[in-house]
Structure formats: structure tokens, C-alpha cells
């Protein structure tokens, strides 16, 4: 089989990329999705809060996904469901497997949109037993929202990532008692609005700089011991608290799902855990693009869609005209910046370019400096936090003589 | 009425049952847990030891070397993952180099073939990530690795395919001796047999006492591990040991047959056989492993676990008919028990058959289809299978690429999986880097459909370990 563009993954990133590629004139695009329905993780995010930026509306996850599914359908974009992509080569041969067997698709361009997975409890080196009742927050979300099953009745949540926060509220609404959320860092990794709406509104305590040091229960979980941690994240003796619980949820980070990316021979950025890309979201292999959570973990799907459209348009241009002339300059992390995406910028681009980045610490009255070698541009924010991705826009004029873009953030401790 | 009741479905009980199934005997395997491989056979290092470690003249030495010789063939017949990757014992400094020579001599006396002392350079050529501080090493080419629970399931399954019957959730709590043996479970079931083989691991002394045999006691020594994702594959090729001390073989760094890297075990005397991990275990394992190998990607840790060694006060295997017959004790089978299992199985079956005057069956079939048969096929062959059974085209576990067809096979083949862990240990669904986050809901549904039970009845590993404790919404 031959295709102009193959999009791997039919979540919000894959769908938006396919639509953008189609609208940019590349009609021969195929989306491959392993699940029985497209929509990605949004299918199980039945809470609202999606689309505020993109549509100026407060949508649920499925509603947000549906907007893109409807657009894809209108264009007749083919989505191959129940089909697992099991291989990808640097020559852009995509290996798939489904009920009809194993087959290969040769693509002129490939868009990686596989999303991310949750970091598991096993990675955390927690002492104690390994009973039933330990699960990741996303798995609990799937049980509750898709399968109609309540994993447990008395719950402790480790990690204040957004999924954990959302699940604290969801489980409470379904009749479970959520005893607390523990976060090993001195700040939450989740959105501020989720802390307010999912914990504060329900009186669920959030213990910052705390972690679970031991799990109990032989068959089903029966309790956990929680302790405060010092600045090196080591438990402080004497601060232990005990909770009787039958369930522990882990919301301890998301990891881009890059097995295929690696198989194609691409190196991953240790900071984003995704491929290195330029402003077109083109990877280091010509004609392979990436977008969405497979590239870096986003907190808001609105930005996923925006990023995917960039990738989709660029892939269509690549199919039409081949690799374009680029003069890439590096994006460098300065003070208090943990990563920048894209990792390199094409200074020859005719339009303005948006750079996304995350800060390392929460600050207020923040001053963002973008240093290009040809000048420094300053941006201001009332507050910044690691859990909330920031972005700045640089115009073509600001970039034309640049040698790099180094972003630094300073401000007052929050 | 059974001829033989095998008590305990660890690797020892499973191999004994398989060897007994070669004879004209009705065999029952009684297991207290919901599945086989619930004890030490589930959580150990998975090493097929070469045999240079056990004291000369001991049963451990004899059965280790014999088991090592048989292992490849048994795994081939049973479709179990096995690899002859070799073992390396590191020495740091002159004194430990002396110990290498002691091990070499002991190994040769035990009948271990091919032992060789490696210079520093030869060591690094073989193991580039071995610690730079190592000064020499002992190389044992016959050392290997095997999937311990895979071997247990396959041996038991093969026994069942040849007529043996498996009774899970059968905790033996009472034995009455009369014309025949009457064996009672905790929940009031009863089985009659002529002869019993005690291979109850941690529970072996208790079982012996049920028959009136108080000749030995069993102690508990815990071993904790951390496991790294297959992304760490290639760190070491061989199993890397340090020289043994009084406390045992110490921590090792080894590849597993599934391309993970295993680090452990610790060695902690305990009063019980529970398998929790101590808080101090992680720092201990990490520092010991760092002293042995460079470049260990600890960030790839995907899980940790513990197993408990059941050792007897004689500090050798007990493989003899009890004075309180009709009972045979296969007890105190600590390391190298896994390695020895094929040889122990043969030996105990021969003794038992002789005791009961049983003859060999003509129609015994030694072969069993591997749980992993599908993933090993070429794409062409896979396509043939998918054409006949589309379930093999549906991937359920994304990390380990396990298909629905393979999961159904595990739920149907002997001994059928009944739990989430049962499916996991047989197929690897849920054993990868996401540790079942993605596939568990689908595996749960598949178990429900296949066994005709509701979602609230599905357990992780037997009674009281329900996956869903909050009910249906
Ligand atoms: C619990 C939760 C709450 C959230 N809350 C909000 C919120 O309130 N507001 C907001 O704006 N955003 C929210 N988000 C974030 C938003 O949902 C994600 O950023 C967005 O879904 C990411 O889109 P994606 O397409 O990159 O990845 P995904 O949605 O994960 O989609 C990836 C798709 O690729 C498929 N796939 C992966 N690998 C393969 C393969 N090998 N072969 C075939 N198909 C494959 C997957 O099945 C999946 O459908 C939330 C996310 C979660 C998990
Ligand atoms: C940490 C560790 C590392 C090891 N590493 C290695 C290694 O690398 N290589 C090697 O060769 N060996 C190794 N060993 C040793 C090896 O694992 C054991 O020798 C082997 O698994 C013992 O098998 P078993 O069948 O005797 O015991 P088990 O596997 O413990 O099986 C005994 C079974 O009996 C059942 N049972 C108990 N009481 C009753 C009852 N009343 N009624 C019914 N059933 C009952 C239990 O539930 C259990 O399933 C290691 C052991 C440990 C603990």
C-alpha cells in the first residue's frame, strides 16, 4: 500500500494533523489508530475544561474530540481503526497489524501522534507489598468512565498531576472517599484550576513535599504510610502518617510513547522524552513529523491541536515540494527553563514563530527574556508554574539575524 | 482415588508431576493458592547455575549439575524461554581472585565443564560494563537463564495434558493415614491417594508434621529485586556475580530471558514468608549493583519484588522418603532449586514409581506448545494464523505486544489462567513498562467473558484480591 501521508495515532493530535494536511492540499492521508474509536485519551476525559482557548467554549473531552472527528469525516479522511502500528523505518515504511494480518504501508511523509503513557508505580521504588488496588490514575479513569466500575472505596492518590486531580473529584462524585493527594514536589504539577475545582471544592487535602513510603495489604491494599520529604526528596523520620485505604492511585507523570520513534532511529531529547523537532515539527529524519503528547506532554489539548496543524501543513508541503530550505538555529534553555519546543528554529521562516516552554519553579511577576544574539525581547507574566506550559511569539524580523533563541525566566518566589 | 498426591505446585511439584505423568499413575497436584508458581518459583533470579557454588558431595551439587545439563532439552520440549548466556563471577583484588580459584576447583570436582579464569581484559571484552575495579573473573559457559514461572506452568501443563489433575485453592491442612491417605483442604474438600510427595516449599515442614514427621524445620530468608525495562537490554550479556560470602551468592546483575535486566537479591532473615520490600532495600541494591557494573540505567526501573528462600536446617536439599510414609519429602529446596528441578523431578518420580510398582506409559507426550509460539513466528506464518483466528491480530498489551489470541490461549491451555496475574505471568501482558495500566481493563473483560464471571469477581491472584473493590457504577 502507498500513501502520501500516514498519521500514526488518531487522538486529537493525529486528527488535527490529518485535517490540516488535507486542507493544505494533501488528500491522500491515512490515520492509523489502534483502538476501536479515534479520539485518543479524550474519550475517557468526560470532565469539562477543553477548548477554552481554541473554541472559547467549555467542552468535555469527548465533545472536543467530536469536533475534529466531524471535520475529518466531512473531508472523507480515512481512519483505519483497530490497527496497531508495530514498526516504522527511517525510509517511512509503516508496519501495521490488525485482524486481517500484518501489512506495510509506504508513505511519503509520516506524522507521529502516538500520545503518551503514564509512568507506573513500579518506577518509584516504594517499599511494602504489591496487592490489588494499586493503579495509575488513567487506568482508574478508564474503569470509571468507560467500563462503569469503581476501583475502590477509600483512596489515597500519589502525585498531583492533572489526571490524579481530576480523578480525586471523579471518585468522590461516585461515592468513594478520597483521603488525600500526596505530592513529592513542593508544588503541584497540575493546573491551578484543577486544584481549586477538584480538591479544594471537595475538602480533599493536598500534602505537598510528601510521598508514600510504604504500602500494606497482602491481597488487597489495606493502607499506606505517608511521610514528608526533605529538599532531596528523602523521607523525614518522625513525620509519618498512616491512612487505611483499599486503593492507591498513581498520577506520577506522563511519558511520551516513543517506541516507534526510536525504532525509526530517532534520538530522543532527554528533557521532553520526545523527538528533536524544528518549527515545522519535523524530526531529524526528513519527512517524519511529530506532534501532540508524543512530542512533549501538554496540559491543554488546545495547544495539541495547534501544534498538530503545524505538523500537518508542513507534511503536506513536504509531500508537494520536498524538503524546504532551512537554516536552523538552536533554542537554548536559560535560567529556570526546563525545556523549549521546538528545539530548533528556522530563521528563514517568513512568518512569526511560537515557542513553547516550561519553567522549573513557580514564580510571580515573571520576566521572560528571549535572547537571539541579535537582540533581547522581554515578555511579562503575572505568574508562571511548571504545571502550565508558557509560550512566546517571535516575529520573522526578530529571527532573521538571530543565531539562537535563549529563553530565561526570572521573578519572585511564589 | 489417586495414586500420588503432589503437594505444592512450585517448579519442584510441577516437574515431579510431569515426570510422574510418564508412568501409569493417577496424579493429583494440590496447591493452596489460586495458581501454580505462587511461592519461590515465582520470584527468584531465574538463573540456571553452572554448579561451582554448592559444596562437593552435597545433593545441591549433584542435582545442580544434572539439572543444568537437562535444562535446555526440557525447555525445548516444554516451549519455555531459556538462554545459555554464561555466568561471570567478578573478583576485586588478590584475595577474591584466590576465591575464584577455589570456585573453579570446586566446580570441576562437581563436574562443571568449561570453567575458566578471565583476565581483566578478557572480562571487559566479554562484559564491557563490568566494574572498572574488577581485577579478574571466573567464567562459566554452562550458566544460563530461564523463565522460572514459565517452566512451572509448562511442566504442570504438560503433566495435565498427560492426565494429571490440578487442584488450585487446595490448602492441605489435615492428612489421615489408613488403608489409603485422606487429604483434606482448608475449605473442606477431600482427596484420596496412595502416596504423597511433599514439595510445599515454605510449607514443607508443616506438611511433614501433618503426617507425623518432625525431622526438619524450614527457615525464611528474603530476597528483594528491582527490574529494569527492556530498554536496558544489553547492559550485560552474562549473569554477573560477585564472589560468594557466608551470606550466600550475593547480589547479581543479569539479563532475563525477556530482555529485562534484573538486579538482586538481597538476603534478609525473616520470621515469615511474606514478600514485602523493606525501605532500605532500594539503596542497598543500587549501591551493590553500582559496585559491580557501570552505566546501569536505574531510571528504567519498572518494578520491584521479593521472593523468600525456604531453607532447611540441614542446609542441603531433603530428597528422601519420610519415616512417616507414605510420604516423600522434597523439601528445603532453596537455590539452586530451580536449576535442579528437572533432575529432582526425574529422581523423585523414579523413586515414587518404584515404590508403587508403576510402569512407564506408552503414550506420554513430552511436548507442549509455548505461550510465546506466536510472537516467534515470521510475518508470513503470523498472517496464516491471523487468517485462521483473527484474535491473533488484536494487540491487547501494547508494551509487550501481546495479542488477544495469546491471552485466550493462556486462559484455555493447561493449567488455565484464572486471574490477572495468571494471564500476566503466562503471556507477559502487563509486565512491560506501563505495568498493566493500558491492558488491565481489557484483560479483565476477557477473563469475564471466557470464564463466565462478572467484573467484580476477577482477582489479581486469588481470594480477597479483587481488582474492583468499589462495585459497579
Ligand atoms: C485525565 C486527563 C485530563 C486532561 N484534562 C484536560 C483538560 O481539562 N483540558 C485540556 O485541554 N486538556 C486536558 N488533557 C490533555 C489532553 O487530553 C491531551 O493533551 C491530548 O489528548 C493529547 O493528544 P494526543 O493526540 O497527543 O494523544 P492521545 O490523546 O493520547 O492520542 C494518541 C492516540 O494514538 C493512538 N496510538 C498510540 N500508539 C499507536 C500505535 N502504535 N498504533 C496505532 N495507534 C496508536 C492511541 O490509541 C491514541 O488514540 C487531559 C488529559 C488527561 C489524560
Ligand atoms: C530470592 C531467591 C532467588 C533464587 N534464585 C535462584 C536461581 O537463580 N536459580 C536457582 O536455581 N534457584 C534459585 N532459587 C531457588 C528456587 O527459586 C527454589 O529452589 C524453587 O523455586 C523451589 O521450588 P519449590 O517448588 O520447592 O517451592 P515453591 O515454588 O515455593 O512452591 C511451593 C508451593 O507449595 C504451596 N504450598 C505450601 N503449603 C501448602 C499447603 N499446605 N497445601 C498446598 N500447597 C501448599 C505453595 O503455595 C507453593 O506454591 C531462588 C530462590 C529465591 C527465594
PDB file of C-alpha atoms in Angstrom, chain A residues 130, chain B residues 39-40 43-44 221-225 265 273-275 305-309:
ATOM      1  CA  UNK A 130       2.183  -5.402  45.932  1.00  0.00           C
TER       2      UNK A 130
ATOM      3  CA  UNK B  39       5.863 -19.221  46.015  1.00  0.00           C
ATOM      4  CA  UNK B  40       9.615 -19.089  45.494  1.00  0.00           C
ATOM      5  CA  UNK B  43      10.132 -14.659  42.493  1.00  0.00           C
ATOM      6  CA  UNK B  44      13.744 -15.716  42.113  1.00  0.00           C
ATOM      7  CA  UNK B 221      15.380 -15.693  54.016  1.00  0.00           C
ATOM      8  CA  UNK B 222      14.001 -12.911  51.855  1.00  0.00           C
ATOM      9  CA  UNK B 223      15.496 -11.729  48.586  1.00  0.00           C
ATOM     10  CA  UNK B 224      14.484  -8.384  47.109  1.00  0.00           C
ATOM     11  CA  UNK B 225      14.907  -7.295  43.490  1.00  0.00           C
ATOM     12  CA  UNK B 265      18.568 -10.475  45.534  1.00  0.00           C
ATOM     13  CA  UNK B 273       7.253 -15.806  54.176  1.00  0.00           C
ATOM     14  CA  UNK B 274       5.547 -12.543  53.284  1.00  0.00           C
ATOM     15  CA  UNK B 275       7.109 -10.792  50.309  1.00  0.00           C
ATOM     16  CA  UNK B 305       9.577  -7.596  44.009  1.00  0.00           C
ATOM     17  CA  UNK B 306      10.739 -10.099  46.588  1.00  0.00           C
ATOM     18  CA  UNK B 307      10.892 -13.857  46.982  1.00  0.00           C
ATOM     19  CA  UNK B 308      11.614 -15.868  50.098  1.00  0.00           C
ATOM     20  CA  UNK B 309      14.096 -18.727  50.233  1.00  0.00           C
TER      21      UNK B 309
END
